[in-house]
């Protein structure tokens, strides 16, 4: 059955148009699917087919993707231990096209690649992004938590005490916090979060874009209970609400607001303070009017 949304004529037209692009030689960081194999761009396929060599985190895993899209290009293993060794960098010429891909998602995001990128920059080799899937961004987009400010921390410490210390250092941060965690440690991590963060809102994502995609939202305690009768499997994206401003923070913010009002308009001052301290704009505006009247 022909897909009415991807007719052969449409694919032919896109192929013809994309072949006219004036691509520059260099190394391309190409995002690959995080689950659903169709989550890859036309440009990504075009660049991969054009590449002289594709550097891959796991060549066996990457070969499956390339075979699916009928991309027959040489693959060279590129992991954190060999990114700048001769068997990798000696292959690169400034006049050729190359790609680097990770096992899933965007290269260099909690995956190998940044050392090779730096080597290319230092040796005047052009580096270009081919954007696409990214697990933590995909999770954040459906979490239902604030997205105006967030921090991605990657994988958490393995040791329990180190994890406690790490979360304590983040306790007062007001932006949304994003972590990656393994199935073996997710339950312990949620317990530690309850001790340190209390009952904040949270979203836990697993197997994003795959057949058994699982997204759970609620308080940290509610999500922990949801795993009571089911052993966690697969890697997790863990998204946690930031700390809400405490009264001493609000007092500090209003002192700063008072200083700003001496040089800026009410509108500008309110916007700066509300965004910086994650405060309700109406509350900040009312306080600004009080300070002005005083």
Coordinates of C-alpha atoms in Angstrom, one line a residue:
X1 CA 0.0 0.0 0.0
X2 CA 1.4 3.4 -1.0
X3 CA 1.8 6.0 1.7
X4 CA -0.3 9.0 0.5
X5 CA 1.9 11.4 2.5
X6 CA 5.2 10.1 0.9
X7 CA 4.4 9.5 -2.7
X8 CA 7.3 8.4 -5.0
X9 CA 6.9 11.7 -6.8
X10 CA 7.5 13.7 -3.6
X11 CA 10.6 11.6 -2.7
X12 CA 11.9 12.1 -6.2
X13 CA 11.4 15.9 -6.0
X14 CA 13.1 16.1 -2.6
X15 CA 16.0 13.9 -3.8
X16 CA 16.5 16.2 -6.9
X17 CA 16.4 19.3 -4.8
X18 CA 18.7 18.1 -2.0
X19 CA 21.3 17.0 -4.6
X20 CA 21.7 20.6 -5.7
X21 CA 22.9 21.8 -2.2
X22 CA 26.3 23.3 -2.1
X23 CA 27.7 21.2 0.7
X24 CA 31.2 22.1 1.9
X25 CA 33.9 19.6 2.7
X26 CA 34.5 18.7 6.4
X27 CA 33.2 16.7 9.3
X28 CA 29.4 16.5 9.7
X29 CA 27.9 15.6 13.1
X30 CA 24.8 13.6 11.9
X31 CA 21.9 12.9 14.3
X32 CA 20.5 9.4 14.0
X33 CA 17.1 8.0 15.4
X34 CA 16.8 7.4 19.1
X35 CA 14.2 4.6 18.6
X36 CA 11.9 4.9 15.6
X37 CA 14.2 4.2 12.6
X38 CA 12.3 6.7 10.4
X39 CA 13.2 9.6 12.7
X40 CA 16.1 10.7 10.4
X41 CA 16.2 13.7 8.0
X42 CA 16.5 13.6 4.2
X43 CA 19.7 15.8 4.7
X44 CA 21.2 13.3 7.1
X45 CA 20.8 10.5 4.6
X46 CA 22.2 12.7 1.9
X47 CA 25.3 13.6 3.9
X48 CA 25.9 10.0 5.0
X49 CA 25.8 8.8 1.4
X50 CA 28.2 11.6 0.4
X51 CA 30.7 10.9 3.1
X52 CA 34.1 9.3 2.3
X53 CA 34.1 7.7 5.8
X54 CA 31.6 7.5 8.6
X55 CA 33.0 7.5 12.2
X56 CA 30.6 5.5 14.5
X57 CA 30.5 4.8 18.2
X58 CA 29.6 1.1 17.5
X59 CA 30.1 0.1 13.9
X60 CA 27.9 -3.1 14.3
X61 CA 24.9 -1.0 15.6
X62 CA 25.4 1.7 13.0
X63 CA 25.7 -0.8 10.1
X64 CA 22.1 -1.8 10.7
X65 CA 20.9 1.8 10.2
X66 CA 23.1 2.3 7.1
X67 CA 21.9 -1.0 5.6
X68 CA 18.3 0.0 6.2
X69 CA 18.8 3.2 4.2
X70 CA 21.1 1.5 1.6
X71 CA 24.1 3.6 2.6
X72 CA 27.3 1.7 1.6
X73 CA 30.1 3.7 3.1
X74 CA 33.2 2.7 5.1
X75 CA 32.7 2.7 8.9
X76 CA 35.5 3.4 11.4
X77 CA 35.0 2.9 15.1
X78 CA 35.3 6.2 17.0
X79 CA 35.0 5.9 20.8
X80 CA 36.3 7.9 23.8
X81 CA 39.6 6.0 23.8
X82 CA 40.6 6.5 20.2
X83 CA 39.0 9.7 19.0
X84 CA 42.3 11.4 18.3
X85 CA 44.5 8.4 17.6
X86 CA 46.2 8.0 14.2
X87 CA 43.8 5.3 13.0
X88 CA 41.0 7.9 13.2
X89 CA 42.5 11.3 12.5
X90 CA 45.0 10.2 9.8
X91 CA 41.9 9.3 7.6
X92 CA 40.7 13.0 7.5
X93 CA 41.6 15.3 4.6
X94 CA 40.4 18.9 4.4
X95 CA 38.9 18.4 0.9
X96 CA 36.7 15.4 1.6
X97 CA 33.3 14.8 3.3
X98 CA 33.1 12.8 6.6
X99 CA 30.3 12.1 9.1
X100 CA 30.3 11.1 12.8
X101 CA 27.3 9.3 14.3
X102 CA 26.5 7.9 17.7
X103 CA 24.5 4.8 18.5
X104 CA 21.4 7.0 18.8
X105 CA 20.6 10.7 18.8
X106 CA 22.9 13.6 18.4
X107 CA 26.7 13.0 18.5
X108 CA 28.7 14.4 21.4
X109 CA 25.6 14.6 23.7
X110 CA 26.7 12.2 26.5
X111 CA 28.4 10.2 23.7
X112 CA 31.9 10.3 22.2
X113 CA 32.9 12.9 19.6
X114 CA 34.0 16.1 21.2
X115 CA 37.7 15.3 21.1
X116 CA 37.5 14.5 17.4
X117 CA 35.5 17.8 16.9
X118 CA 38.2 19.7 18.7
X119 CA 41.0 18.0 16.7
X120 CA 39.2 19.1 13.4
X121 CA 38.9 22.7 14.7
X122 CA 42.5 22.8 15.7
X123 CA 43.6 21.5 12.2
X124 CA 41.3 23.9 10.3
X125 CA 38.9 21.1 9.2
X126 CA 35.3 22.5 8.8
X127 CA 32.7 21.0 11.2
X128 CA 29.0 21.2 10.5
X129 CA 25.8 20.0 12.3
X130 CA 23.1 17.9 10.8
X131 CA 20.4 18.3 13.5
X132 CA 17.8 15.7 14.4
X133 CA 16.8 13.4 17.3
X134 CA 18.0 14.0 20.9
X135 CA 16.6 11.9 23.7
X136 CA 16.7 14.5 26.5
X137 CA 15.2 17.3 24.3
X138 CA 12.5 14.9 23.1
X139 CA 11.7 14.1 26.7
X140 CA 11.6 17.7 27.8
X141 CA 9.2 18.6 25.0
X142 CA 6.5 16.3 26.4
X143 CA 7.3 16.5 30.1
X144 CA 4.9 19.3 30.9
X145 CA 7.5 21.1 33.0
X146 CA 9.0 24.6 32.3
X147 CA 11.2 24.8 29.3
X148 CA 12.3 28.4 29.4
X149 CA 15.4 27.5 31.4
X150 CA 16.8 24.0 32.0
X151 CA 20.1 22.2 32.6
X152 CA 21.1 18.9 31.2
X153 CA 23.5 16.9 33.5
X154 CA 23.9 13.7 31.5
X155 CA 24.4 10.4 33.4
X156 CA 24.4 10.6 37.2
X157 CA 27.1 9.3 39.6
X158 CA 27.0 5.6 40.2
X159 CA 27.8 5.7 43.9
X160 CA 24.9 6.4 46.4
X161 CA 26.8 8.9 48.5
X162 CA 28.2 10.7 45.4
X163 CA 24.6 10.9 44.1
X164 CA 23.4 12.4 47.4
X165 CA 26.1 15.1 47.3
X166 CA 25.4 15.8 43.7
X167 CA 21.7 16.4 44.3
X168 CA 22.4 18.5 47.4
X169 CA 24.5 20.8 45.1
X170 CA 21.4 21.2 42.8
X171 CA 18.8 21.6 45.6
X172 CA 18.4 25.4 45.2
X173 CA 18.5 25.5 41.4
X174 CA 15.3 26.9 40.0
X175 CA 15.5 25.7 36.4
X176 CA 14.2 22.3 35.2
X177 CA 16.8 19.6 35.8
X178 CA 17.4 16.8 33.3
X179 CA 19.4 13.5 33.9
X180 CA 20.1 10.2 32.3
X181 CA 19.9 7.0 34.4
X182 CA 20.2 3.3 34.0
X183 CA 17.4 0.8 34.8
X184 CA 19.6 -0.7 37.6
X185 CA 19.8 2.6 39.5
X186 CA 16.6 4.4 38.7
X187 CA 14.7 3.3 41.8
X188 CA 17.5 4.2 44.1
X189 CA 17.8 7.6 42.4
X190 CA 14.2 8.3 42.8
X191 CA 14.4 7.5 46.6
X192 CA 17.4 9.8 47.0
X193 CA 15.6 12.6 45.1
X194 CA 12.6 12.3 47.5
X195 CA 15.1 12.8 50.4
X196 CA 16.8 15.8 48.8
X197 CA 14.2 17.4 46.6
X198 CA 11.0 16.5 48.3
X199 CA 7.8 16.1 46.4
X200 CA 8.6 17.9 43.2
X201 CA 6.9 17.3 39.9
X202 CA 8.8 14.9 37.7
X203 CA 8.6 13.1 34.3
X204 CA 10.4 9.8 33.6
X205 CA 10.7 8.8 29.9
X206 CA 11.8 5.4 28.7
X207 CA 12.1 3.8 25.2
X208 CA 11.1 7.2 23.5
X209 CA 9.7 6.8 20.0
X210 CA 9.9 2.9 20.3
X211 CA 7.1 0.4 20.3
X212 CA 7.0 0.2 24.1
X213 CA 7.5 3.9 24.8
X214 CA 6.7 4.7 28.4
X215 CA 6.3 8.3 29.9
X216 CA 5.3 8.8 33.5
X217 CA 4.4 12.1 35.0
X218 CA 3.6 13.1 38.6
X219 CA 5.4 13.7 41.9
X220 CA 8.6 11.8 42.4
X221 CA 6.8 9.6 45.0
X222 CA 4.0 8.8 42.6
X223 CA 6.5 7.7 39.9
X224 CA 8.4 5.6 42.3
X225 CA 5.2 3.8 43.4
X226 CA 4.4 3.2 39.7
X227 CA 7.4 0.9 39.4
X228 CA 6.3 -1.2 42.4
X229 CA 5.0 -4.2 40.3
X230 CA 7.2 -3.7 37.3
X231 CA 11.0 -3.9 37.1
X232 CA 12.4 -0.9 35.2
X233 CA 14.0 -1.7 31.8
X234 CA 15.8 0.5 29.3
X235 CA 17.7 3.8 29.8
X236 CA 15.7 6.6 31.3
X237 CA 15.5 10.3 30.8
X238 CA 14.6 11.9 34.1
X239 CA 13.2 15.4 34.1
X240 CA 12.6 17.2 37.5
X241 CA 11.0 20.5 38.4
X242 CA 13.4 23.1 39.7
X243 CA 13.2 24.6 43.2
X244 CA 10.5 27.1 43.8
X245 CA 11.8 30.4 45.2
X246 CA 11.9 30.5 49.0
X247 CA 10.9 33.6 50.9
X248 CA 14.6 34.7 51.4
X249 CA 15.1 34.4 47.7
X250 CA 12.0 36.6 47.0
X251 CA 13.3 39.2 49.4
X252 CA 16.6 39.3 47.7
X253 CA 14.8 39.5 44.3
X254 CA 12.7 42.4 45.4
X255 CA 15.8 44.3 46.7
X256 CA 17.3 43.8 43.2
X257 CA 14.0 45.0 41.7
X258 CA 14.2 48.2 43.7
X259 CA 17.7 48.9 42.3
X260 CA 16.6 48.2 38.7
X261 CA 13.7 50.6 39.0
X262 CA 16.1 53.4 39.5
X263 CA 17.5 53.0 35.9
X264 CA 14.9 51.0 34.0
X265 CA 11.2 51.0 33.3
X266 CA 8.7 49.0 35.4
X267 CA 8.1 46.6 32.4
X268 CA 11.8 46.0 31.9
X269 CA 12.6 45.5 35.6
X270 CA 9.7 43.1 36.1
X271 CA 10.7 41.0 33.1
X272 CA 14.3 40.8 34.3
X273 CA 13.4 39.8 37.9
X274 CA 10.6 37.4 37.0
X275 CA 12.8 35.5 34.5
X276 CA 15.9 35.5 36.7
X277 CA 14.2 34.2 39.8
X278 CA 11.4 32.3 38.2
X279 CA 8.7 34.4 40.0
X280 CA 5.2 35.1 39.1
X281 CA 5.2 38.2 36.8
X282 CA 2.0 39.5 38.3
X283 CA 3.4 39.4 41.8
X284 CA 6.6 41.1 40.7
X285 CA 4.6 43.7 38.8
X286 CA 2.5 44.5 41.9
X287 CA 5.7 44.8 44.0
X288 CA 7.2 47.1 41.4
X289 CA 4.2 49.4 41.6
X290 CA 4.5 49.5 45.4
X291 CA 8.1 50.4 45.2
X292 CA 7.4 53.1 42.6
X293 CA 4.7 54.6 44.8
X294 CA 7.1 54.6 47.8

